[in-house]
Structure formats: structure tokens, C-alpha cells
mmCIF file of N, CA and C in Angstrom:
data_model
loop_
_atom_site.group_PDB
_atom_site.id
_atom_site.type_symbol
_atom_site.label_atom_id
_atom_site.label_comp_id
_atom_site.label_asym_id
_atom_site.label_seq_id
_atom_site.Cartn_x
_atom_site.Cartn_y
_atom_site.Cartn_z
ATOM 1 N N MET A 3 0.912 -1.273 -0.189
ATOM 2 C CA MET A 3 0.136 -0.123 -0.103
ATOM 3 C C MET A 3 1.011 1.196 -0.056
ATOM 4 N N MET A 4 0.377 2.254 -0.653
ATOM 5 C CA MET A 4 1.284 3.615 -0.804
ATOM 6 C C MET A 4 1.027 4.341 0.553
ATOM 7 N N ASN A 5 2.078 5.209 0.886
ATOM 8 C CA ASN A 5 1.812 6.002 2.151
ATOM 9 C C ASN A 5 1.340 7.342 1.639
ATOM 10 N N PRO A 6 0.859 8.105 2.595
ATOM 11 C CA PRO A 6 0.000 9.290 2.103
ATOM 12 C C PRO A 6 0.922 10.436 1.499
ATOM 13 N N ALA A 7 2.258 10.242 1.739
ATOM 14 C CA ALA A 7 3.073 11.221 1.099
ATOM 15 C C ALA A 7 3.179 10.860 -0.623
ATOM 16 N N SER A 8 3.162 9.676 -0.806
ATOM 17 C CA SER A 8 3.317 9.220 -2.212
ATOM 18 C C SER A 8 1.942 9.321 -3.022
ATOM 19 N N ILE A 9 0.960 9.255 -2.405
ATOM 20 C CA ILE A 9 -0.454 9.428 -2.692
ATOM 21 C C ILE A 9 -0.524 10.845 -3.041
ATOM 22 N N ARG A 10 0.015 11.941 -2.229
ATOM 23 C CA ARG A 10 -0.317 13.174 -2.354
ATOM 24 C C ARG A 10 0.521 13.890 -3.470
ATOM 25 N N ARG A 11 1.991 13.227 -3.458
ATOM 26 C CA ARG A 11 2.764 13.797 -4.601
ATOM 27 C C ARG A 11 2.001 12.963 -6.145
ATOM 28 N N PHE A 12 1.549 11.970 -5.994
ATOM 29 C CA PHE A 12 0.851 11.181 -7.262
ATOM 30 C C PHE A 12 -0.219 12.267 -7.780
ATOM 31 N N ILE A 13 -0.991 12.512 -6.873
ATOM 32 C CA ILE A 13 -2.142 13.345 -7.209
ATOM 33 C C ILE A 13 -1.810 14.884 -7.672
ATOM 34 N N LEU A 14 -0.824 15.628 -6.960
ATOM 35 C CA LEU A 14 -0.060 16.759 -7.296
ATOM 36 C C LEU A 14 0.357 16.521 -8.964
ATOM 37 N N THR A 15 1.070 15.577 -9.107
ATOM 38 C CA THR A 15 1.844 15.405 -10.524
ATOM 39 C C THR A 15 0.567 15.292 -11.443
ATOM 40 N N LEU A 16 -0.318 14.608 -11.096
ATOM 41 C CA LEU A 16 -1.388 14.199 -12.152
ATOM 42 C C LEU A 16 -2.102 15.723 -12.276
ATOM 43 N N MET A 17 -2.189 16.354 -11.559
ATOM 44 C CA MET A 17 -2.981 17.929 -11.727
ATOM 45 C C MET A 17 -1.820 18.754 -12.482
ATOM 46 N N THR A 18 -0.718 18.770 -11.958
ATOM 47 C CA THR A 18 0.273 19.833 -12.600
ATOM 48 C C THR A 18 0.346 19.339 -14.094
ATOM 49 N N GLY A 19 0.473 17.932 -14.406
ATOM 50 C CA GLY A 19 0.621 17.676 -15.733
ATOM 51 C C GLY A 19 -0.523 17.580 -16.643
ATOM 52 N N TYR A 20 -1.661 17.782 -16.021
ATOM 53 C CA TYR A 20 -2.899 17.907 -16.977
ATOM 54 C C TYR A 20 -2.775 19.513 -17.401
ATOM 55 N N LEU A 21 -2.554 20.168 -16.410
ATOM 56 C CA LEU A 21 -2.349 21.691 -16.614
ATOM 57 C C LEU A 21 -1.166 21.939 -17.831
ATOM 58 N N ALA A 22 -0.102 21.325 -17.656
ATOM 59 C CA ALA A 22 1.004 21.410 -18.640
ATOM 60 C C ALA A 22 0.507 21.029 -19.878
ATOM 61 N N ILE A 23 -0.391 19.777 -20.022
ATOM 62 C CA ILE A 23 -0.728 19.369 -21.291
ATOM 63 C C ILE A 23 -1.649 20.422 -21.897
ATOM 64 N N PHE A 24 -2.600 20.720 -20.988
ATOM 65 C CA PHE A 24 -3.405 21.995 -21.418
ATOM 66 C C PHE A 24 -2.925 23.027 -22.043
ATOM 67 N N GLY A 25 -1.812 23.530 -21.401
ATOM 68 C CA GLY A 25 -1.248 24.863 -21.548
ATOM 69 C C GLY A 25 -0.478 24.507 -23.047
ATOM 70 N N VAL A 26 0.338 23.605 -23.182
ATOM 71 C CA VAL A 26 0.917 23.230 -24.332
ATOM 72 C C VAL A 26 0.078 23.163 -25.822
ATOM 73 N N ARG A 27 -1.214 22.599 -25.543
ATOM 74 C CA ARG A 27 -2.108 22.528 -26.505
ATOM 75 C C ARG A 27 -2.798 23.751 -26.926
ATOM 76 N N GLN A 28 -2.765 24.767 -25.920
ATOM 77 C CA GLN A 28 -3.258 26.276 -26.053
ATOM 78 C C GLN A 28 -2.169 26.917 -26.861
ATOM 79 N N LEU A 29 -1.050 26.448 -27.150
ATOM 80 C CA LEU A 29 -0.038 27.366 -27.834
ATOM 81 C C LEU A 29 -0.564 27.540 -29.307
ATOM 82 N N PRO A 30 -0.076 28.721 -29.726
ATOM 83 C CA PRO A 30 -0.416 29.072 -31.266
ATOM 84 C C PRO A 30 0.178 28.486 -32.125
ATOM 85 N N TYR A 31 0.912 27.465 -31.759
ATOM 86 C CA TYR A 31 2.048 26.719 -32.845
ATOM 87 C C TYR A 31 1.437 25.518 -33.215
ATOM 88 N N GLU A 32 1.803 25.097 -34.453
ATOM 89 C CA GLU A 32 1.559 23.826 -34.702
ATOM 90 C C GLU A 32 2.763 22.781 -34.760
ATOM 91 N N PHE A 33 2.647 21.725 -33.886
ATOM 92 C CA PHE A 33 3.934 20.927 -33.976
ATOM 93 C C PHE A 33 3.842 19.808 -34.795
ATOM 94 N N ASP A 34 4.845 19.154 -35.379
ATOM 95 C CA ASP A 34 4.768 18.120 -36.364
ATOM 96 C C ASP A 34 4.428 16.948 -35.539
ATOM 97 N N ASN A 35 5.185 16.862 -34.260
ATOM 98 C CA ASN A 35 4.919 15.679 -33.451
ATOM 99 C C ASN A 35 4.942 16.357 -31.896
ATOM 100 N N GLU A 36 3.578 16.090 -31.387
ATOM 101 C CA GLU A 36 3.478 16.952 -30.053
ATOM 102 C C GLU A 36 4.154 16.133 -29.031
ATOM 103 N N TRP A 37 4.404 14.909 -29.137
ATOM 104 C CA TRP A 37 5.080 14.296 -28.037
ATOM 105 C C TRP A 37 6.327 14.711 -27.889
ATOM 106 N N PHE A 38 7.072 15.298 -28.796
ATOM 107 C CA PHE A 38 8.547 15.760 -28.642
ATOM 108 C C PHE A 38 8.370 17.019 -27.991
ATOM 109 N N VAL A 39 7.314 17.492 -27.652
ATOM 110 C CA VAL A 39 7.206 18.854 -26.850
ATOM 111 C C VAL A 39 6.518 18.286 -25.314
ATOM 112 N N LEU A 40 5.498 17.288 -25.487
ATOM 113 C CA LEU A 40 4.959 17.061 -24.226
ATOM 114 C C LEU A 40 5.851 16.337 -23.142
ATOM 115 N N ILE A 41 6.591 15.315 -23.670
ATOM 116 C CA ILE A 41 7.364 14.468 -22.827
ATOM 117 C C ILE A 41 8.616 15.102 -22.190
ATOM 118 N N PRO A 42 9.408 16.211 -22.580
ATOM 119 C CA PRO A 42 10.229 17.193 -21.866
ATOM 120 C C PRO A 42 9.346 17.911 -20.572
ATOM 121 N N VAL A 43 8.233 18.500 -21.239
ATOM 122 C CA VAL A 43 7.333 19.251 -20.312
ATOM 123 C C VAL A 43 6.866 18.537 -19.117
ATOM 124 N N LEU A 44 6.530 17.271 -19.469
ATOM 125 C CA LEU A 44 5.986 16.380 -18.337
ATOM 126 C C LEU A 44 6.923 16.051 -17.417
ATOM 127 N N LEU A 45 8.267 15.817 -17.902
ATOM 128 C CA LEU A 45 9.359 15.562 -17.079
ATOM 129 C C LEU A 45 9.748 16.725 -15.941
ATOM 130 N N VAL A 46 9.743 17.789 -16.789
ATOM 131 C CA VAL A 46 10.119 19.053 -15.955
ATOM 132 C C VAL A 46 8.840 19.387 -15.044
ATOM 133 N N VAL A 47 7.762 19.134 -15.233
ATOM 134 C CA VAL A 47 6.726 19.244 -14.369
ATOM 135 C C VAL A 47 6.831 18.215 -13.077
ATOM 136 N N TYR A 48 7.218 16.874 -13.460
ATOM 137 C CA TYR A 48 7.402 15.732 -12.302
ATOM 138 C C TYR A 48 8.454 16.499 -11.455
ATOM 139 N N VAL A 49 9.633 16.782 -12.205
ATOM 140 C CA VAL A 49 10.702 17.176 -11.160
ATOM 141 C C VAL A 49 10.487 18.434 -10.300
ATOM 142 N N LEU A 50 9.698 19.208 -10.722
ATOM 143 C CA LEU A 50 9.293 20.656 -10.061
ATOM 144 C C LEU A 50 8.387 20.144 -9.123
ATOM 145 N N THR A 51 7.112 19.297 -9.281
ATOM 146 C CA THR A 51 6.403 18.967 -8.387
ATOM 147 C C THR A 51 6.865 18.152 -7.380
ATOM 148 N N THR A 52 8.045 17.457 -7.431
ATOM 149 C CA THR A 52 8.598 16.559 -6.415
ATOM 150 C C THR A 52 9.311 17.496 -5.480
ATOM 151 N N TRP A 53 10.153 18.494 -6.067
ATOM 152 C CA TRP A 53 11.028 19.419 -5.504
ATOM 153 C C TRP A 53 9.935 20.151 -4.677
ATOM 154 N N ILE A 54 8.985 20.861 -5.172
ATOM 155 C CA ILE A 54 7.861 21.876 -4.443
ATOM 156 C C ILE A 54 7.347 21.068 -3.011
ATOM 157 N N ASP A 55 6.676 19.814 -3.488
ATOM 158 C CA ASP A 55 6.224 19.007 -2.474
ATOM 159 C C ASP A 55 7.245 18.794 -1.217
ATOM 160 N N GLY A 56 8.471 18.516 -1.635
ATOM 161 C CA GLY A 56 9.465 18.378 -0.512
ATOM 162 C C GLY A 56 9.759 19.674 0.240
ATOM 163 N N GLN A 57 9.697 20.815 -0.382
ATOM 164 C CA GLN A 57 9.925 21.992 0.283
ATOM 165 C C GLN A 57 8.839 22.482 1.158
ATOM 166 N N ILE A 58 7.602 22.153 0.653
ATOM 167 C CA ILE A 58 6.471 22.583 1.415
ATOM 168 C C ILE A 58 6.014 21.397 2.647
ATOM 169 N N PHE A 59 5.936 20.361 2.272
ATOM 170 C CA PHE A 59 5.928 19.570 3.227
ATOM 171 C C PHE A 59 7.226 18.929 4.216
ATOM 172 N N GLY A 60 8.252 18.961 3.640
ATOM 173 C CA GLY A 60 9.387 18.584 4.349
ATOM 174 C C GLY A 60 9.519 17.201 4.670
ATOM 175 N N ASP A 61 9.139 16.341 3.889
ATOM 176 C CA ASP A 61 9.149 14.803 4.124
ATOM 177 C C ASP A 61 10.687 14.266 3.932
ATOM 178 N N ASN A 62 10.897 13.350 4.761
ATOM 179 C CA ASN A 62 12.241 12.901 4.352
ATOM 180 C C ASN A 62 12.433 12.085 3.341
ATOM 181 N N GLU A 63 11.283 11.451 2.791
ATOM 182 C CA GLU A 63 11.488 10.488 1.726
ATOM 183 C C GLU A 63 12.175 11.243 0.345
ATOM 184 N N THR A 64 11.582 12.573 0.190
ATOM 185 C CA THR A 64 12.404 13.320 -1.056
ATOM 186 C C THR A 64 13.981 13.462 -0.772
ATOM 187 N N GLN A 65 14.513 13.428 0.296
ATOM 188 C CA GLN A 65 15.897 13.645 0.693
ATOM 189 C C GLN A 65 16.654 12.184 0.520
ATOM 190 N N LEU A 66 17.653 12.242 -0.158
ATOM 191 C CA LEU A 66 18.644 10.927 -0.216
ATOM 192 C C LEU A 66 19.477 10.790 0.855
ATOM 193 N N SER A 67 19.394 9.616 1.318
ATOM 194 C CA SER A 67 20.228 9.553 2.659
ATOM 195 C C SER A 67 21.650 8.992 2.259
ATOM 196 N N MET A 68 22.896 9.431 2.888
ATOM 197 C CA MET A 68 23.959 8.908 2.503
ATOM 198 C C MET A 68 24.463 7.960 3.557
ATOM 199 N N PRO A 69 24.916 7.104 2.862
ATOM 200 C CA PRO A 69 25.606 5.885 3.708
ATOM 201 C C PRO A 69 26.768 6.164 4.689
ATOM 202 N N LYS A 70 26.647 5.921 5.972
ATOM 203 C CA LYS A 70 27.606 6.097 6.774
ATOM 204 C C LYS A 70 29.034 5.427 6.545
ATOM 205 N N LYS A 71 29.994 5.789 6.883
ATOM 206 C CA LYS A 71 31.290 5.282 6.521
ATOM 207 C C LYS A 71 31.468 4.017 7.846
ATOM 208 N N LYS A 72 32.058 3.070 7.440
ATOM 209 C CA LYS A 72 32.389 1.996 8.298
ATOM 210 C C LYS A 72 33.982 2.565 8.969
ATOM 211 N N ILE A 73 33.819 2.316 10.175
ATOM 212 C CA ILE A 73 34.777 2.597 10.988
ATOM 213 C C ILE A 73 36.016 1.432 11.315
ATOM 214 N N LEU A 74 37.074 1.541 10.774
ATOM 215 C CA LEU A 74 37.977 0.492 10.951
ATOM 216 C C LEU A 74 38.501 0.377 12.192
ATOM 217 N N SER A 75 38.735 -0.837 12.935
ATOM 218 C CA SER A 75 39.264 -0.943 14.256
ATOM 219 C C SER A 75 40.857 -0.926 14.149
ATOM 220 N N LYS A 76 41.510 -0.609 15.031
ATOM 221 C CA LYS A 76 42.568 -0.431 15.225
ATOM 222 C C LYS A 76 43.371 -1.620 15.049
ATOM 223 N N ASN A 77 42.727 -2.842 15.521
ATOM 224 C CA ASN A 77 43.128 -4.155 15.404
ATOM 225 C C ASN A 77 43.577 -4.748 13.948
ATOM 226 N N LYS A 78 42.914 -4.170 13.126
ATOM 227 C CA LYS A 78 42.795 -4.766 11.725
ATOM 228 C C LYS A 78 43.696 -3.855 10.858
ATOM 229 N N SER A 79 44.558 -4.797 10.040
ATOM 230 C CA SER A 79 45.806 -3.959 9.168
ATOM 231 C C SER A 79 44.994 -3.426 7.950
ATOM 232 N N GLU A 80 45.197 -2.281 7.626
ATOM 233 C CA GLU A 80 44.665 -1.478 6.592
ATOM 234 C C GLU A 80 45.447 -2.129 5.165
ATOM 235 N N LYS A 81 44.640 -2.622 4.153
ATOM 236 C CA LYS A 81 45.281 -3.208 2.966
ATOM 237 C C LYS A 81 44.994 -2.095 1.907
ATOM 238 N N LYS A 82 46.360 -1.817 1.239
ATOM 239 C CA LYS A 82 46.037 -0.680 0.234
ATOM 240 C C LYS A 82 46.247 -1.247 -1.371
ATOM 241 N N GLY A 83 46.466 -2.281 -1.559
ATOM 242 C CA GLY A 83 46.572 -2.777 -2.947
ATOM 243 C C GLY A 83 46.752 -4.224 -3.175
ATOM 244 N N PHE A 84 46.976 -4.648 -4.300
ATOM 245 C CA PHE A 84 47.281 -6.049 -4.615
ATOM 246 C C PHE A 84 48.766 -6.575 -4.012
ATOM 247 N N GLY A 85 49.666 -5.749 -3.824
ATOM 248 C CA GLY A 85 50.858 -5.944 -3.650
ATOM 249 C C GLY A 85 51.256 -6.170 -2.180
ATOM 250 N N ASP A 86 50.167 -5.696 -1.218
ATOM 251 C CA ASP A 86 50.354 -5.538 0.111
ATOM 252 C C ASP A 86 49.841 -7.062 0.707
ATOM 253 N N ALA A 87 50.793 -7.497 1.729
ATOM 254 C CA ALA A 87 50.386 -8.922 2.363
ATOM 255 C C ALA A 87 50.205 -8.814 3.813
#
């Protein structure tokens, strides 16, 4: 089951994506292939929606966690390459 933050982000992306498609179709230009315009617009909409959602609601899910470095104990010898024995 999806958590509430994922559902909220999904609904926001659907709404802003619909508005972006509507906006592109209202442009007074005739595109040979509309998908070449819509796909980059929808990617930008998704990235902006995810970023704005993280800024407004401050979820920890949108932040990448950095792995912690392992601390070597003093008893173990450090090996530096193939030639070390």
C-alpha cells in the first residue's frame, strides 16, 4: 500500500501534468509531433512537483540518505592494494 506522501505527490503530479498538457495544446504553434514537446514538459513538471512537495511538506522521503562510513578498528591492518601482504 502507498503511504500518504506518495499518494499526495501522485495527485499533485497528475494535476500539474494535466495543466501542462492543456497549456501546451493552447499554444498558437503547430507541432509536427506533439510528443516531442509534451514528454520534456511532463518531465520538468514531475521534477518541479516533487521538489516543491518536498519544500512545502518537508518529507524525509524526498531526501537521499547518505550511507555511513564504516570505521575500521585499530586491530585490523589496512590493505592498500594487490601487492600488500
